[in-house]
């Protein structure tokens, strides 16, 4: 039989023995535990769905008849991405990011190979959209609803729920949203519209370095020993990002719940703070990690928009001749910054989680759950068999606990 395989992005230190789990719903043996498939009946029909489910089960795949919490891969046939999203919302699913949304071609490739094949771009419903090549992609891109949702969700503070509401109200473009004075926008959405142009333009590495300097300087005025690490895409070596993520911890026993408040307080005084929302920590001692692959963590954090001043280019002769008042030239850019505070003993887990990528984190958590009977989140790793928390002082130690070779941050761009 096929061996259980770790997702391609990381490799097992030692080969695991194949796990033989009896399938409770039928007599077939499950060979691929980490993949839990659900096939959408819409546009496929009941008979074909039953046939495909039976086929996959016979080949050792775990296929669920219902859309349960354990489902990891959703397969659809002749459905566009927005149609699947619509269908999911109808099932009460708000957060579809916990699933891989795949076309039937992925399923067929798995059946042909007799094992799960990588869910490459060509099989993903969403990516199909980015490729923009096939006629299906064009159909999706032209979908009115998809176009509106893409515009709406490009605003900081606007998610699928708000987009849904606006779409139902008959709004289709951001101009229409802005013109509608009856809408009640949240503080976050107001900032999203106010700094829209800056926020949709990518943050460069140079801007990330400049903000990094500000963050380090401010944090060290209050906590000189604090460790400030740039995480997210920039730690993975990306050249641009939509925001800059910082992880802050204080080695030693001393913690300061007021640090974030002091930092943003100073920025406010200095005129550097355009927006901020501080979320207090909700972490409970000895909290068993969350099994949900996309659960929000419980750290104290701050979602902010900083005003990054940019040096003026000296083109005074041009300005004089055109009679432009320099005071009116915008010499700053609004930048989205996330600050996360982690207790020192959770720092390695927080660093692994906040370095991402999102897909890499999901794969790692699924691997821990299904292959190791452990639960991993941004706070801890819990061994369910031994009923103990596994301590880690570095990311290397976490990979070792999971029996995996270390993966460098720049290799985590799954
Ligand atoms: N993350 C997390 N919990 C959250 C939000 C994010 O664990 N509530 C992780 C996933 C990736 C990482 O933190 C950084 O998140 P983003 O900034 O959204 O992603 P990115 O990889 O930095 O990409 P971008 O360049 O778009 O900022
Ligand atoms: Mg980021």
Coordinates of C-alpha atoms and ligand atoms in Angstrom, one line a residue:
X1 CA 0.0 0.0 0.0
X2 CA 1.0 3.6 -0.3
X3 CA 2.9 5.1 2.6
X4 CA 1.4 8.0 4.5
X5 CA 3.2 11.1 3.1
X6 CA 4.1 14.3 4.8
X7 CA 2.9 17.3 2.7
X8 CA 5.5 18.0 0.1
X9 CA 6.6 21.2 1.8
X10 CA 8.2 19.5 4.8
X11 CA 9.8 16.1 5.2
X12 CA 9.6 13.5 8.0
X13 CA 12.8 12.9 9.9
X14 CA 12.1 9.1 10.0
X15 CA 9.6 7.4 7.8
X16 CA 6.4 6.7 9.6
X17 CA 4.7 3.4 9.4
X18 CA 1.5 3.5 7.4
X19 CA -1.5 3.9 9.6
X20 CA -4.3 1.5 9.1
X21 CA -7.5 3.0 10.5
X22 CA -10.7 1.1 9.9
X23 CA -13.3 3.1 8.0
X24 CA -16.3 3.2 10.3
X25 CA -18.8 4.1 7.5
X26 CA -17.9 1.2 5.2
X27 CA -15.5 -1.7 5.1
X28 CA -12.6 0.0 3.3
X29 CA -9.3 0.7 4.9
X30 CA -8.3 4.3 5.1
X31 CA -4.8 4.8 3.8
X32 CA -4.6 8.6 3.7
X33 CA -5.7 10.0 7.0
X34 CA -4.6 13.6 6.6
X35 CA -7.0 14.1 3.6
X36 CA -10.7 14.3 4.5
X37 CA -12.6 14.9 1.3
X38 CA -16.1 16.3 0.8
X39 CA -17.7 16.3 -2.7
X40 CA -20.3 18.9 -3.5
X41 CA -23.4 17.5 -5.1
X42 CA -24.4 20.8 -6.8
X43 CA -24.3 20.5 -10.6
X44 CA -23.0 16.9 -10.3
X45 CA -26.1 15.0 -9.3
X46 CA -26.6 12.5 -6.5
X47 CA -25.7 9.3 -8.5
X48 CA -22.4 10.6 -9.8
X49 CA -21.5 11.9 -6.3
X50 CA -22.2 8.5 -4.7
X51 CA -20.2 6.7 -7.4
X52 CA -17.2 9.1 -6.9
X53 CA -17.4 8.7 -3.1
X54 CA -17.4 5.0 -3.3
X55 CA -14.5 5.0 -5.8
X56 CA -12.4 7.1 -3.5
X57 CA -13.2 5.1 -0.5
X58 CA -12.3 1.9 -2.3
X59 CA -8.9 3.5 -3.0
X60 CA -8.3 4.2 0.6
X61 CA -9.4 7.9 0.8
X62 CA -11.4 9.2 3.6
X63 CA -14.6 10.8 2.2
X64 CA -17.3 12.4 4.3
X65 CA -20.9 12.4 3.3
X66 CA -21.6 15.5 5.4
X67 CA -19.6 18.7 5.6
X68 CA -18.2 18.0 9.1
X69 CA -15.5 19.9 11.0
X70 CA -12.9 17.3 10.0
X71 CA -13.2 18.0 6.2
X72 CA -10.0 19.4 4.7
X73 CA -10.6 19.2 1.0
X74 CA -13.7 20.2 -0.8
X75 CA -14.2 19.0 -4.4
X76 CA -16.6 20.7 -6.9
X77 CA -17.4 20.0 -10.5
X78 CA -18.6 22.7 -13.0
X79 CA -18.9 25.2 -10.2
X80 CA -17.0 28.6 -10.2
X81 CA -15.2 29.8 -7.1
X82 CA -18.0 32.4 -6.3
X83 CA -20.6 29.6 -6.7
X84 CA -18.8 27.4 -4.2
X85 CA -18.4 30.3 -1.8
X86 CA -22.1 31.0 -2.1
X87 CA -22.9 27.4 -1.5
X88 CA -20.6 27.3 1.6
X89 CA -22.3 30.4 3.0
X90 CA -25.6 28.7 2.5
X91 CA -24.2 25.8 4.7
X92 CA -23.4 28.4 7.4
X93 CA -19.6 28.4 6.7
X94 CA -18.2 31.9 7.1
X95 CA -14.5 31.0 7.1
X96 CA -13.8 28.9 4.0
X97 CA -10.0 29.3 4.4
X98 CA -9.9 26.1 6.5
X99 CA -10.6 24.1 3.4
X100 CA -8.7 23.5 0.2
X101 CA -11.3 24.3 -2.6
X102 CA -10.5 22.0 -5.5
X103 CA -11.7 21.2 -8.9
X104 CA -12.8 17.7 -9.9
X105 CA -9.6 17.5 -11.9
X106 CA -7.7 17.2 -8.6
X107 CA -9.9 14.3 -7.6
X108 CA -9.5 12.6 -10.9
X109 CA -5.7 12.9 -10.7
X110 CA -5.8 11.4 -7.2
X111 CA -7.9 8.5 -8.4
X112 CA -5.5 7.9 -11.3
X113 CA -2.4 8.1 -9.1
X114 CA -4.1 5.9 -6.4
X115 CA -2.9 8.4 -3.8
X116 CA -3.4 12.1 -2.9
X117 CA -1.6 14.4 -5.4
X118 CA -0.4 17.8 -4.4
X119 CA -3.1 20.4 -4.6
X120 CA -1.2 22.5 -7.1
X121 CA -2.3 25.8 -8.5
X122 CA -4.0 24.3 -11.5
X123 CA -6.4 22.3 -9.3
X124 CA -7.3 25.1 -7.0
X125 CA -10.6 26.9 -7.7
X126 CA -9.2 30.3 -6.5
X127 CA -6.0 30.1 -8.3
X128 CA -7.6 29.2 -11.5
X129 CA -8.8 32.8 -11.1
X130 CA -5.3 34.3 -10.8
X131 CA -4.1 32.4 -13.8
X132 CA -6.7 34.1 -15.9
X133 CA -6.1 31.7 -18.8
X134 CA -8.9 29.2 -19.1
X135 CA -12.4 30.0 -20.2
X136 CA -13.5 29.0 -16.7
X137 CA -11.2 31.5 -15.2
X138 CA -12.6 34.2 -17.5
X139 CA -16.1 33.3 -16.5
X140 CA -15.2 33.6 -12.8
X141 CA -13.4 36.9 -13.3
X142 CA -16.4 38.2 -15.1
X143 CA -18.7 37.1 -12.4
X144 CA -20.4 40.3 -11.1
X145 CA -20.5 39.1 -7.6
X146 CA -16.8 38.1 -7.6
X147 CA -15.8 41.5 -9.0
X148 CA -17.7 43.4 -6.3
X149 CA -16.4 41.2 -3.5
X150 CA -12.8 41.6 -4.6
X151 CA -13.3 45.4 -4.6
X152 CA -15.1 45.5 -1.2
X153 CA -12.6 43.2 0.6
X154 CA -9.7 45.3 -0.6
X155 CA -10.7 47.9 2.0
X156 CA -9.1 47.5 5.4
X157 CA -11.8 46.3 7.8
X158 CA -14.2 44.9 5.1
X159 CA -14.6 41.2 5.1
X160 CA -16.9 38.7 3.4
X161 CA -19.8 39.5 5.7
X162 CA -19.8 43.2 5.0
X163 CA -19.3 42.6 1.3
X164 CA -22.3 40.3 1.3
X165 CA -24.4 43.0 3.0
X166 CA -23.4 45.7 0.6
X167 CA -24.0 43.4 -2.4
X168 CA -27.5 42.5 -1.2
X169 CA -28.2 46.2 -0.9
X170 CA -27.5 46.5 -4.6
X171 CA -24.0 48.1 -4.2
X172 CA -21.5 46.9 -6.8
X173 CA -18.5 49.3 -6.7
X174 CA -16.4 51.2 -4.1
X175 CA -17.6 54.4 -5.6
X176 CA -21.2 53.4 -4.9
X177 CA -20.3 52.4 -1.4
X178 CA -18.6 55.8 -0.8
X179 CA -21.5 57.7 -2.2
X180 CA -24.1 55.9 0.0
X181 CA -24.3 58.2 3.0
X182 CA -26.8 55.9 4.8
X183 CA -24.1 53.3 5.5
X184 CA -22.7 53.0 9.0
X185 CA -19.0 52.3 8.7
X186 CA -16.9 51.0 11.5
X187 CA -13.9 53.0 12.8
X188 CA -11.6 50.5 11.0
X189 CA -13.5 50.8 7.7
X190 CA -13.4 54.6 7.9
X191 CA -9.6 54.4 8.2
X192 CA -9.7 51.8 5.3
X193 CA -11.4 54.3 3.0
X194 CA -9.4 57.3 4.2
X195 CA -6.0 55.7 3.5
X196 CA -7.2 53.4 0.7
X197 CA -4.7 54.3 -2.0
X198 CA -1.7 53.9 0.4
X199 CA -2.9 50.7 1.9
X200 CA -3.6 48.9 -1.4
X201 CA -0.1 49.8 -2.7
X202 CA 2.4 47.2 -1.5
X203 CA 4.8 47.8 1.4
X204 CA 8.4 47.7 0.2
X205 CA 11.3 46.1 2.0
X206 CA 12.8 49.6 2.5
X207 CA 9.6 50.8 4.1
X208 CA 9.5 47.7 6.3
X209 CA 13.0 48.5 7.4
X210 CA 12.1 52.1 8.2
X211 CA 9.1 51.1 10.2
X212 CA 11.1 48.4 11.9
X213 CA 13.5 51.1 13.2
X214 CA 10.6 53.1 14.6
X215 CA 9.1 50.0 16.3
X216 CA 12.4 48.9 17.8
X217 CA 13.2 52.4 19.1
X218 CA 9.9 53.0 20.7
X219 CA 9.7 49.6 22.3
X220 CA 13.2 49.9 23.7
X221 CA 12.4 53.2 25.4
X222 CA 9.9 51.3 27.6
X223 CA 11.5 47.9 27.7
X224 CA 15.2 48.0 26.8
X225 CA 15.6 44.2 26.8
X226 CA 12.6 43.4 24.7
X227 CA 13.1 41.4 21.6
X228 CA 11.4 42.8 18.4
X229 CA 11.3 40.4 15.4
X230 CA 9.9 41.1 12.0
X231 CA 7.7 38.2 11.0
X232 CA 5.1 37.5 8.3
X233 CA 6.1 37.6 4.6
X234 CA 9.1 39.8 5.2
X235 CA 10.7 37.1 7.5
X236 CA 10.1 34.6 4.7
X237 CA 12.2 36.9 2.4
X238 CA 9.3 38.4 0.5
X239 CA 10.3 41.7 -1.2
X240 CA 6.8 43.3 -0.6
X241 CA 3.8 42.8 1.7
X242 CA 0.4 44.1 2.5
X243 CA 1.4 44.9 6.0
X244 CA 4.4 44.5 8.4
X245 CA 4.1 42.0 11.3
X246 CA 6.1 42.4 14.5
X247 CA 6.5 39.9 17.3
X248 CA 7.5 41.4 20.6
X249 CA 8.7 39.5 23.7
X250 CA 10.5 40.3 26.9
X251 CA 13.1 37.7 28.0
X252 CA 13.0 37.0 31.7
X253 CA 10.1 36.9 34.0
X254 CA 9.0 40.6 33.6
X255 CA 6.0 41.1 31.4
X256 CA 4.4 44.4 30.8
X257 CA 0.7 44.4 29.8
X258 CA 0.9 48.1 29.3
X259 CA 3.7 48.1 26.7
X260 CA 1.4 48.2 23.7
X261 CA -0.6 51.0 25.2
X262 CA 2.6 53.0 26.0
X263 CA 4.0 52.4 22.4
X264 CA 0.8 53.6 20.7
X265 CA 0.5 56.4 23.2
X266 CA 3.9 57.8 22.3
X267 CA 3.2 57.4 18.5
X268 CA -0.1 59.4 19.0
X269 CA 1.9 62.2 20.7
X270 CA 4.5 62.1 17.9
X271 CA 1.7 62.3 15.3
X272 CA 2.7 58.9 13.8
X273 CA -0.5 57.0 14.6
X274 CA -3.3 57.1 12.0
X275 CA -5.3 54.2 13.4
X276 CA -5.0 51.6 16.1
X277 CA -7.1 48.8 17.7
X278 CA -5.6 47.0 20.7
X279 CA -7.0 43.5 21.4
X280 CA -6.2 42.3 24.9
X281 CA -4.9 38.8 25.6
X282 CA -7.5 36.1 26.1
X283 CA -4.9 33.4 26.8
X284 CA -5.7 31.1 29.7
X285 CA -3.0 29.3 31.6
X286 CA -2.5 25.6 30.5
X287 CA -4.9 26.2 27.6
X288 CA -5.0 23.2 25.3
X289 CA -4.2 24.4 21.8
X290 CA -7.0 24.9 19.4
X291 CA -7.7 22.2 16.8
X292 CA -9.0 24.6 14.3
X293 CA -6.4 25.2 11.6
X294 CA -7.4 28.8 11.2
X295 CA -8.3 29.8 14.8
X296 CA -7.2 33.3 15.9
X297 CA -4.6 33.1 18.6
X298 CA -5.1 34.7 22.0
X299 CA -2.1 37.1 22.2
X300 CA -2.4 40.7 23.1
X301 CA -2.1 42.5 19.7
X302 CA -2.5 45.8 18.0
X303 CA -3.7 46.4 14.4
X304 CA -2.4 49.8 13.5
X305 CA -1.9 52.2 10.6
X306 CA 1.4 54.2 10.9
X307 CA 2.3 57.4 9.2
X308 CA 5.6 56.8 7.6
X309 CA 7.3 60.0 6.6
X310 CA 9.1 59.8 3.3
X311 CA 12.0 62.1 2.3
X312 CA 11.0 64.8 -0.1
X313 CA 12.7 64.7 -3.5
X314 CA 14.4 68.1 -4.0
X315 CA 12.8 69.4 -7.2
X316 CA 12.4 72.9 -5.9
X317 CA 13.0 74.6 -9.2
X318 CA 10.2 72.5 -10.7
X319 CA 7.9 73.4 -7.9
X320 CA 8.6 77.1 -8.0
X321 CA 8.0 77.3 -11.7
X322 CA 4.7 75.4 -11.4
X323 CA 3.9 77.4 -8.3
X324 CA 3.1 74.4 -6.1
X325 CA 3.0 75.0 -2.4
X326 CA 5.3 72.4 -0.9
X327 CA 3.1 72.2 2.2
X328 CA 0.4 70.6 0.1
X329 CA 2.6 67.8 -1.2
X330 CA 2.0 64.6 0.6
X331 CA 5.3 63.4 2.0
X332 CA 4.1 60.4 4.0
X333 CA 2.5 57.0 3.4
X334 CA 0.0 55.1 5.5
X335 CA 1.3 51.6 6.4
X336 CA -0.5 48.7 8.1
X337 CA 1.4 47.4 11.0
X338 CA 0.6 44.4 13.3
X339 CA 2.2 44.2 16.7
X340 CA 1.9 40.9 18.6
X341 CA 3.0 40.5 22.2
X342 CA 4.0 36.9 23.2
X343 CA 5.1 35.7 26.6
X344 CA 8.8 34.6 26.4
X345 CA 8.0 30.9 26.9
X346 CA 5.5 30.9 24.0
X347 CA 7.8 33.0 21.8
X348 CA 9.0 30.1 19.5
X349 CA 5.5 29.0 18.8
X350 CA 4.3 32.5 18.2
X351 CA 7.3 33.1 15.8
X352 CA 6.5 29.9 13.9
X353 CA 2.8 30.8 13.6
X354 CA 3.3 34.5 12.7
X355 CA 6.0 33.8 10.2
X356 CA 3.5 31.9 8.1
X357 CA 2.8 31.4 5.3
X358 CA -0.8 30.7 6.2
X359 CA -0.8 27.6 4.0
X360 CA 2.4 26.3 5.6
X361 CA 0.9 26.8 9.1
X362 CA -2.2 25.0 8.1
X363 CA -0.2 22.1 6.7
X364 CA 1.9 21.9 9.8
X365 CA -1.1 21.9 12.2
X366 CA -2.8 19.2 10.1
X367 CA 0.3 17.2 10.1
X368 CA 0.6 17.5 13.9
X369 CA -3.0 16.4 14.4
X370 CA -3.2 13.5 12.0
X371 CA 0.3 12.1 12.0
X372 CA 1.5 12.8 15.5
X373 CA -1.6 13.0 17.6
X374 CA -0.4 16.4 18.8
X375 CA -2.1 19.8 18.7
X376 CA -0.2 22.8 17.5
X377 CA -1.2 26.4 17.6
X378 CA 0.6 29.8 18.0
X379 CA 0.9 29.3 21.8
X380 CA 2.0 25.7 22.3
X381 CA 2.3 22.0 21.2
X382 CA 0.3 19.5 23.1
X383 CA 1.0 15.7 23.0
X384 CA -2.4 14.1 23.4
X385 CA -1.0 10.6 24.1
X386 CA 1.3 11.7 26.9
X387 CA -1.0 14.6 27.9
X388 CA 1.9 17.0 28.2
X389 CA 2.9 20.4 26.7
X390 CA 6.1 20.2 24.7
X391 CA 8.4 23.1 25.6
X392 CA 10.4 24.8 22.8
X393 CA 12.9 27.6 23.0
X394 CA 13.4 27.8 19.2
X395 CA 11.6 26.9 16.0
X396 CA 14.1 24.1 15.4
X397 CA 12.9 22.4 18.6
X398 CA 9.3 22.5 17.4
X399 CA 10.2 20.8 14.1
X400 CA 12.2 18.3 16.1
X401 CA 9.2 17.6 18.4
X402 CA 7.1 16.9 15.3
X403 CA 9.8 14.6 13.9
X404 CA 10.4 16.9 10.9
X405 CA 13.5 18.4 9.3
X406 CA 13.8 22.1 10.0
X407 CA 12.4 24.3 7.3
X408 CA 14.0 27.7 6.9
X409 CA 11.5 30.7 6.8
X410 CA 12.2 31.5 3.1
X411 CA 11.2 27.9 2.3
X412 CA 7.8 28.3 3.9
X413 CA 6.2 30.3 1.1
X414 CA 3.8 27.5 0.3
Ligands
LIG1 N1 -1.4 34.7 11.2 C1 -1.8 34.0 12.3 N2 -2.9 34.5 13.0 C2 -3.6 35.5 12.5 C3 -3.1 36.3 11.4 C4 -2.0 35.8 10.8 O1 -1.2 33.1 12.7 N3 -4.7 35.9 13.2 C5 -0.1 34.3 10.6 C6 -0.3 33.7 9.2 C7 0.7 34.4 8.4 C8 1.3 35.4 9.3 O2 0.7 35.3 10.5 C9 1.3 36.8 8.7 O3 0.0 37.2 8.3 P1 -0.3 38.1 7.1 O4 0.3 39.5 7.4 O5 -1.7 38.1 6.8 O6 0.4 37.4 5.9 P2 1.8 37.6 5.2 O7 2.3 36.2 5.0 O8 2.7 38.4 6.1 O9 1.5 38.2 3.9 P3 1.4 39.8 3.5 O10 2.6 40.1 2.7 O11 0.2 39.9 2.7 O12 1.3 40.6 4.7
LIG2 MG1 2.1 40.4 6.7

